PDB file of C-alpha atoms and ligand atoms in Angstrom:
ATOM      1  CA  MET A   1      -5.042  -5.600  16.798  1.00 93.00           C
ATOM      2  CA  LYS A   2      -3.690  -1.974  17.061  1.00 97.00           C
ATOM      3  CA  VAL A   3      -3.232  -0.805  13.370  1.00 98.00           C
ATOM      4  CA  GLY A   4      -0.917   2.234  12.795  1.00 98.00           C
ATOM      5  CA  VAL A   5      -1.989   4.177   9.247  1.00 98.00           C
ATOM      6  CA  LEU A   6       0.891   6.543   8.458  1.00 98.00           C
ATOM      7  CA  GLY A   7      -0.234  10.198   8.756  1.00 97.00           C
ATOM      8  CA  LEU A   8       2.548  11.969   6.996  1.00 94.00           C
ATOM      9  CA  GLN A   9       0.352  12.319   3.570  1.00 90.00           C
ATOM     10  CA  GLY A  10      -2.676  10.727   1.584  1.00 85.00           C
ATOM     11  CA  ASP A  11      -5.763   9.588   2.400  1.00 88.00           C
ATOM     12  CA  VAL A  12      -5.076   8.548   5.958  1.00 96.00           C
ATOM     13  CA  ARG A  13      -9.379   9.123   7.515  1.00 96.00           C
ATOM     14  CA  GLU A  14     -10.502   6.776   4.855  1.00 97.00           C
ATOM     15  CA  HIS A  15      -8.239   4.042   6.041  1.00 98.00           C
ATOM     16  CA  LEU A  16      -8.757   4.723   9.585  1.00 98.00           C
ATOM     17  CA  ILE A  17     -12.218   4.233   8.865  1.00 98.00           C
ATOM     18  CA  ALA A  18     -12.170   1.230   6.869  1.00 98.00           C
ATOM     19  CA  LEU A  19     -10.004  -0.834   9.345  1.00 98.00           C
ATOM     20  CA  GLY A  20     -12.493   0.073  12.135  1.00 98.00           C
ATOM     21  CA  SER A  21     -15.007  -1.510  10.043  1.00 97.00           C
ATOM     22  CA  ALA A  22     -12.749  -4.318   9.142  1.00 97.00           C
ATOM     23  CA  GLY A  23     -12.789  -4.965  13.367  1.00 96.00           C
ATOM     24  CA  SER A  24      -9.518  -3.423  14.225  1.00 97.00           C
ATOM     25  CA  THR A  25      -8.272  -0.293  16.491  1.00 97.00           C
ATOM     26  CA  ALA A  26      -6.923   2.064  13.831  1.00 98.00           C
ATOM     27  CA  THR A  27      -4.470   4.792  14.740  1.00 98.00           C
ATOM     28  CA  ILE A  28      -2.469   7.543  12.999  1.00 98.00           C
ATOM     29  CA  VAL A  29       1.289   7.405  13.323  1.00 98.00           C
ATOM     30  CA  LYS A  30       3.915  10.156  12.730  1.00 97.00           C
ATOM     31  CA  ARG A  31       6.357   9.144  15.064  1.00 97.00           C
ATOM     32  CA  PRO A  32       8.868   6.193  15.857  1.00 98.00           C
ATOM     33  CA  ASP A  33       7.554   5.936  19.612  1.00 98.00           C
ATOM     34  CA  GLU A  34       3.973   5.689  17.900  1.00 98.00           C
ATOM     35  CA  LEU A  35       5.223   3.101  15.275  1.00 98.00           C
ATOM     36  CA  ALA A  36       6.603   0.755  18.402  1.00 97.00           C
ATOM     37  CA  SER A  37       3.147   0.511  19.583  1.00 97.00           C
ATOM     38  CA  VAL A  38       1.271  -1.028  16.577  1.00 98.00           C
ATOM     39  CA  ASP A  39       1.131  -4.471  15.578  1.00 98.00           C
ATOM     40  CA  ALA A  40       0.310  -3.933  11.866  1.00 98.00           C
ATOM     41  CA  PHE A  41       0.950  -0.617   9.606  1.00 98.00           C
ATOM     42  CA  VAL A  42      -0.692   0.534   6.347  1.00 98.00           C
ATOM     43  CA  LEU A  43       1.319   3.068   3.871  1.00 98.00           C
ATOM     44  CA  PRO A  44      -1.594   5.051   2.364  1.00 97.00           C
ATOM     45  CA  GLY A  45      -1.530   6.468  -1.362  1.00 96.00           C
ATOM     46  CA  GLY A  46      -0.200   9.761  -2.530  1.00 95.00           C
ATOM     47  CA  GLU A  47       2.840  10.945  -3.773  1.00 96.00           C
ATOM     48  CA  SER A  48       5.391   8.344  -3.252  1.00 97.00           C
ATOM     49  CA  THR A  49       8.711  10.476  -3.523  1.00 97.00           C
ATOM     50  CA  THR A  50       6.892  12.864  -1.080  1.00 97.00           C
ATOM     51  CA  ILE A  51       6.314  10.274   1.409  1.00 97.00           C
ATOM     52  CA  GLY A  52       9.626   8.502   1.267  1.00 97.00           C
ATOM     53  CA  LYS A  53      11.162  11.694   1.872  1.00 97.00           C
ATOM     54  CA  LEU A  54       8.888  12.182   5.115  1.00 97.00           C
ATOM     55  CA  LEU A  55       9.270   8.904   5.863  1.00 97.00           C
ATOM     56  CA  ASP A  56      13.275   9.686   5.940  1.00 97.00           C
ATOM     57  CA  ARG A  57      12.817  13.180   7.483  1.00 97.00           C
ATOM     58  CA  PHE A  58      10.757  11.703  10.794  1.00 97.00           C
ATOM     59  CA  GLU A  59      12.907   8.818  11.284  1.00 97.00           C
ATOM     60  CA  LEU A  60      10.695   6.363  10.921  1.00 98.00           C
ATOM     61  CA  LEU A  61      11.744   4.782   7.289  1.00 98.00           C
ATOM     62  CA  GLN A  62      14.421   2.421   8.989  1.00 98.00           C
ATOM     63  CA  PRO A  63      12.605   1.566  11.895  1.00 98.00           C
ATOM     64  CA  LEU A  64       9.654   0.767   9.833  1.00 98.00           C
ATOM     65  CA  ARG A  65      11.972  -1.502   7.382  1.00 98.00           C
ATOM     66  CA  GLU A  66      13.090  -3.340  10.109  1.00 98.00           C
ATOM     67  CA  ARG A  67       9.642  -3.880  11.920  1.00 98.00           C
ATOM     68  CA  VAL A  68       8.560  -5.501   8.775  1.00 98.00           C
ATOM     69  CA  ARG A  69      11.702  -7.226   7.735  1.00 98.00           C
ATOM     70  CA  SER A  70      11.179  -9.162  11.446  1.00 97.00           C
ATOM     71  CA  GLY A  71       7.303  -9.864  10.730  1.00 98.00           C
ATOM     72  CA  MET A  72       4.926  -6.694  11.258  1.00 98.00           C
ATOM     73  CA  PRO A  73       2.005  -6.973   8.892  1.00 98.00           C
ATOM     74  CA  LEU A  74       2.034  -4.255   5.911  1.00 98.00           C
ATOM     75  CA  TYR A  75      -0.281  -3.087   3.531  1.00 98.00           C
ATOM     76  CA  GLY A  76       0.638  -0.606   0.879  1.00 98.00           C
ATOM     77  CA  THR A  77      -2.003   1.147  -1.641  1.00 98.00           C
ATOM     78  CA  CYS A  78      -0.707   2.982  -4.504  1.00 97.00           C
ATOM     79  CA  ALA A  79       2.070   5.119  -3.418  1.00 97.00           C
ATOM     80  CA  GLY A  80       2.819   2.707  -0.470  1.00 98.00           C
ATOM     81  CA  MET A  81       2.941  -0.033  -3.009  1.00 98.00           C
ATOM     82  CA  ILE A  82       5.561   1.469  -4.744  1.00 98.00           C
ATOM     83  CA  LEU A  83       7.514   2.139  -1.222  1.00 98.00           C
ATOM     84  CA  MET A  84       7.622  -1.481  -0.785  1.00 98.00           C
ATOM     85  CA  ALA A  85       9.053  -2.791  -3.781  1.00 98.00           C
ATOM     86  CA  THR A  86      12.514  -3.971  -4.118  1.00 98.00           C
ATOM     87  CA  ASP A  87      12.643  -2.610  -7.738  1.00 98.00           C
ATOM     88  CA  ILE A  88      11.374   0.203  -9.659  1.00 98.00           C
ATOM     89  CA  ALA A  89      10.832   0.258 -13.710  1.00 96.00           C
ATOM     90  CA  GLY A  90      11.152   2.978 -15.898  1.00 93.00           C
ATOM     91  CA  ARG A  91      12.438   6.559 -15.580  1.00 91.00           C
ATOM     92  CA  GLU A  92      10.678   7.350 -12.344  1.00 91.00           C
ATOM     93  CA  ASP A  93      12.611   6.486  -9.373  1.00 92.00           C
ATOM     94  CA  ALA A  94      11.162   6.113  -5.740  1.00 91.00           C
ATOM     95  CA  PRO A  95      13.933   7.091  -3.657  1.00 91.00           C
ATOM     96  CA  HIS A  96      13.728   6.520   0.000  1.00 95.00           C
ATOM     97  CA  ARG A  97      11.757   2.775  -0.336  1.00 96.00           C
ATOM     98  CA  LEU A  98      11.273   0.449   2.311  1.00 98.00           C
ATOM     99  CA  GLY A  99      12.307  -2.354  -0.468  1.00 98.00           C
ATOM    100  CA  VAL A 100      10.703  -5.348   1.158  1.00 98.00           C
ATOM    101  CA  MET A 101       8.913  -6.763  -1.289  1.00 98.00           C
ATOM    102  CA  ASP A 102       9.816  -8.780  -4.085  1.00 98.00           C
ATOM    103  CA  MET A 103       8.445  -6.889  -7.208  1.00 98.00           C
ATOM    104  CA  ALA A 104       9.308  -4.239  -9.721  1.00 98.00           C
ATOM    105  CA  VAL A 105       6.403  -1.598 -10.206  1.00 98.00           C
ATOM    106  CA  ARG A 106       6.655   1.447 -12.678  1.00 96.00           C
ATOM    107  CA  ARG A 107       5.100   4.477 -11.285  1.00 96.00           C
ATOM    108  CA  ASN A 108       2.186   6.471 -12.974  1.00 92.00           C
ATOM    109  CA  ALA A 109       1.979   3.489 -15.597  1.00 90.00           C
ATOM    110  CA  TYR A 110      -1.675   3.747 -16.274  1.00 80.00           C
ATOM    111  CA  GLY A 111      -1.272   7.476 -17.878  1.00 66.00           C
ATOM    112  CA  ARG A 112      -1.854  10.943 -16.073  1.00 63.00           C
ATOM    113  CA  GLN A 113      -4.663  11.956 -13.381  1.00 59.00           C
ATOM    114  CA  VAL A 114      -6.977  12.589 -15.948  1.00 64.00           C
ATOM    115  CA  ASP A 115      -6.650   8.665 -16.534  1.00 77.00           C
ATOM    116  CA  SER A 116      -7.927   7.789 -13.263  1.00 90.00           C
ATOM    117  CA  PHE A 117     -10.469   4.786 -13.637  1.00 92.00           C
ATOM    118  CA  GLU A 118     -12.466   2.349 -11.821  1.00 94.00           C
ATOM    119  CA  ALA A 119     -12.885  -1.320 -12.994  1.00 95.00           C
ATOM    120  CA  ASP A 120     -14.712  -4.284 -11.034  1.00 97.00           C
ATOM    121  CA  LEU A 121     -11.974  -6.848 -10.133  1.00 98.00           C
ATOM    122  CA  THR A 122     -12.406 -10.551  -9.169  1.00 98.00           C
ATOM    123  CA  VAL A 123     -10.412 -11.013  -5.732  1.00 98.00           C
ATOM    124  CA  ALA A 124      -9.195 -14.411  -4.405  1.00 98.00           C
ATOM    125  CA  GLY A 125     -10.949 -14.485  -1.125  1.00 96.00           C
ATOM    126  CA  LEU A 126     -13.781 -12.539  -1.516  1.00 98.00           C
ATOM    127  CA  ASP A 127     -17.404 -13.702  -3.100  1.00 97.00           C
ATOM    128  CA  GLU A 128     -18.319 -10.857  -4.759  1.00 98.00           C
ATOM    129  CA  PRO A 129     -16.369  -8.313  -7.287  1.00 98.00           C
ATOM    130  CA  PHE A 130     -14.780  -5.594  -5.901  1.00 98.00           C
ATOM    131  CA  ARG A 131     -15.051  -1.927  -7.316  1.00 98.00           C
ATOM    132  CA  ALA A 132     -11.211  -0.549  -7.410  1.00 97.00           C
ATOM    133  CA  VAL A 133     -10.721   3.287  -7.879  1.00 96.00           C
ATOM    134  CA  PHE A 134      -7.075   3.378  -9.536  1.00 96.00           C
ATOM    135  CA  ILE A 135      -5.472   7.231  -9.350  1.00 94.00           C
ATOM    136  CA  ARG A 136      -2.233   7.424 -11.492  1.00 93.00           C
ATOM    137  CA  ALA A 137      -1.867   4.163 -10.523  1.00 95.00           C
ATOM    138  CA  PRO A 138       1.736   1.987 -10.636  1.00 96.00           C
ATOM    139  CA  ALA A 139       1.627  -1.154 -12.640  1.00 96.00           C
ATOM    140  CA  VAL A 140       3.398  -4.257 -11.489  1.00 98.00           C
ATOM    141  CA  GLU A 141       5.606  -5.675 -14.307  1.00 97.00           C
ATOM    142  CA  ARG A 142       7.332  -8.446 -12.244  1.00 98.00           C
ATOM    143  CA  VAL A 143       6.388 -10.199  -8.852  1.00 98.00           C
ATOM    144  CA  GLY A 144       9.125 -12.847  -7.507  1.00 98.00           C
ATOM    145  CA  ASP A 145       8.256 -16.752  -6.937  1.00 98.00           C
ATOM    146  CA  ASP A 146       6.961 -15.988  -3.467  1.00 98.00           C
ATOM    147  CA  VAL A 147       4.154 -13.193  -4.276  1.00 98.00           C
ATOM    148  CA  GLU A 148       0.798 -14.651  -4.926  1.00 98.00           C
ATOM    149  CA  VAL A 149      -1.565 -12.248  -7.092  1.00 98.00           C
ATOM    150  CA  LEU A 150      -4.919 -11.886  -5.446  1.00 98.00           C
ATOM    151  CA  ALA A 151      -6.319  -9.588  -8.318  1.00 98.00           C
ATOM    152  CA  SER A 152      -5.274  -8.843 -11.548  1.00 97.00           C
ATOM    153  CA  CYS A 153      -6.816  -6.233 -14.213  1.00 95.00           C
ATOM    154  CA  ASP A 154      -6.291  -6.549 -17.768  1.00 91.00           C
ATOM    155  CA  ASP A 155      -3.954  -9.313 -17.211  1.00 92.00           C
ATOM    156  CA  GLN A 156      -1.786  -7.018 -14.795  1.00 94.00           C
ATOM    157  CA  PRO A 157      -1.422  -8.067 -10.804  1.00 98.00           C
ATOM    158  CA  VAL A 158      -3.202  -5.188  -8.988  1.00 98.00           C
ATOM    159  CA  LEU A 159      -3.459  -6.863  -5.496  1.00 98.00           C
ATOM    160  CA  VAL A 160      -0.337  -8.960  -4.544  1.00 98.00           C
ATOM    161  CA  ARG A 161       0.618 -10.373  -1.299  1.00 98.00           C
ATOM    162  CA  GLN A 162       4.039 -12.097   0.294  1.00 98.00           C
ATOM    163  CA  GLY A 163       3.575 -13.736   3.404  1.00 97.00           C
ATOM    164  CA  HIS A 164       2.854 -11.024   5.674  1.00 98.00           C
ATOM    165  CA  MET A 165       3.046  -8.099   3.279  1.00 98.00           C
ATOM    166  CA  MET A 166       0.126  -7.085   0.784  1.00 98.00           C
ATOM    167  CA  ALA A 167       0.141  -4.268  -1.547  1.00 98.00           C
ATOM    168  CA  SER A 168      -2.299  -3.009  -4.246  1.00 98.00           C
ATOM    169  CA  SER A 169      -2.246  -0.226  -6.788  1.00 98.00           C
ATOM    170  CA  PHE A 170      -5.749   0.537  -6.527  1.00 97.00           C
ATOM    171  CA  HIS A 171      -7.270   2.939  -3.506  1.00 97.00           C
ATOM    172  CA  PRO A 172      -9.484   0.514  -1.643  1.00 98.00           C
ATOM    173  CA  GLU A 173     -10.294   3.032   1.226  1.00 97.00           C
ATOM    174  CA  MET A 174     -12.280   5.204  -1.383  1.00 95.00           C
ATOM    175  CA  THR A 175     -15.695   3.166  -1.737  1.00 93.00           C
ATOM    176  CA  GLY A 176     -16.616   2.756   1.356  1.00 95.00           C
ATOM    177  CA  ASP A 177     -16.288  -1.123   1.215  1.00 98.00           C
ATOM    178  CA  ALA A 178     -14.061  -2.510   3.701  1.00 98.00           C
ATOM    179  CA  ARG A 179     -13.474  -6.016   1.987  1.00 98.00           C
ATOM    180  CA  ILE A 180      -9.618  -5.212   1.114  1.00 98.00           C
ATOM    181  CA  HIS A 181      -8.967  -3.942   4.376  1.00 98.00           C
ATOM    182  CA  GLU A 182     -10.929  -7.045   5.940  1.00 98.00           C
ATOM    183  CA  LEU A 183      -8.345  -9.290   4.075  1.00 98.00           C
ATOM    184  CA  PHE A 184      -5.642  -7.609   5.530  1.00 98.00           C
ATOM    185  CA  VAL A 185      -7.095  -7.910   9.279  1.00 98.00           C
ATOM    186  CA  ALA A 186      -7.239 -11.228   9.094  1.00 97.00           C
ATOM    187  CA  MET A 187      -3.950 -11.671   7.129  1.00 96.00           C
ATOM    188  CA  ALA A 188      -2.539  -9.732   9.898  1.00 96.00           C
ATOM    189  CA  GLY A 189      -4.231 -11.847  12.758  1.00 91.00           C
ATOM    190  CA  SER A 190      -3.299 -15.510  11.539  1.00 73.00           C
TER     191      SER A 190
HETATM  192  N1  LIG B 201       1.555   8.426  -8.894  1.00 92.12           N
HETATM  193  C1  LIG B 201       1.811   8.638  -7.710  1.00 92.12           C
HETATM  194  C2  LIG B 201       3.273   7.945  -7.148  1.00 92.12           C
HETATM  195  O1  LIG B 201       3.857   7.818  -8.391  1.00 92.12           O
HETATM  196  C3  LIG B 201       0.901   7.410  -6.789  1.00 92.12           C
HETATM  197  C4  LIG B 201      -0.649   7.881  -6.708  1.00 92.12           C
HETATM  198  C5  LIG B 201      -1.319   7.154  -6.113  1.00 92.12           C
HETATM  199  O2  LIG B 201      -1.137   6.806  -4.670  1.00 92.12           O
HETATM  200  N2  LIG B 201      -2.500   7.221  -6.045  1.00 92.12           N
HETATM  201  O3  LIG B 201       3.789   8.114  -6.272  1.00 92.12           O
END
């Protein structure tokens, strides 16, 4: 399976490595014709306002939304999760969103950059805890009936799935542990 990683901003290389370890062929996507050539897609973290603007400017926003709506598997981390949410809670909006996953998220809900933290998560489908890195992470404040919570931290969902879509408020690509990417690749291939 060929997985595209949006290459406009964020920790693109780390996602490519993790997806490779998870057994997929990963490639950077910056143009609509590159998007058309992949079977699944990853939206990395970064700054959601910037990534949204770039998606729009690079004419990827609408084609990506259409691909996902017609079933292409999508995984978004942190800012990527924000861009997937149908609703944004609080004062900080995220314009140019895909708005494909039924949930409400609040940007920067865990405080400022200095408040970034790590936690060991129990993840549905994994035998051992997963060390998760949170960096100015969004909080998931509501999930729709079709959204499954795969992991929580302090009673708040941090890894969620809705059909062919998965999103996490943490960065699984930063710890050299590819098990979350493996979950995504398995989900995308099933
Ligand atoms: N705080 C960022 C935002 O709101 C997300 C941070 C991240 O992706 N690590 O867009």
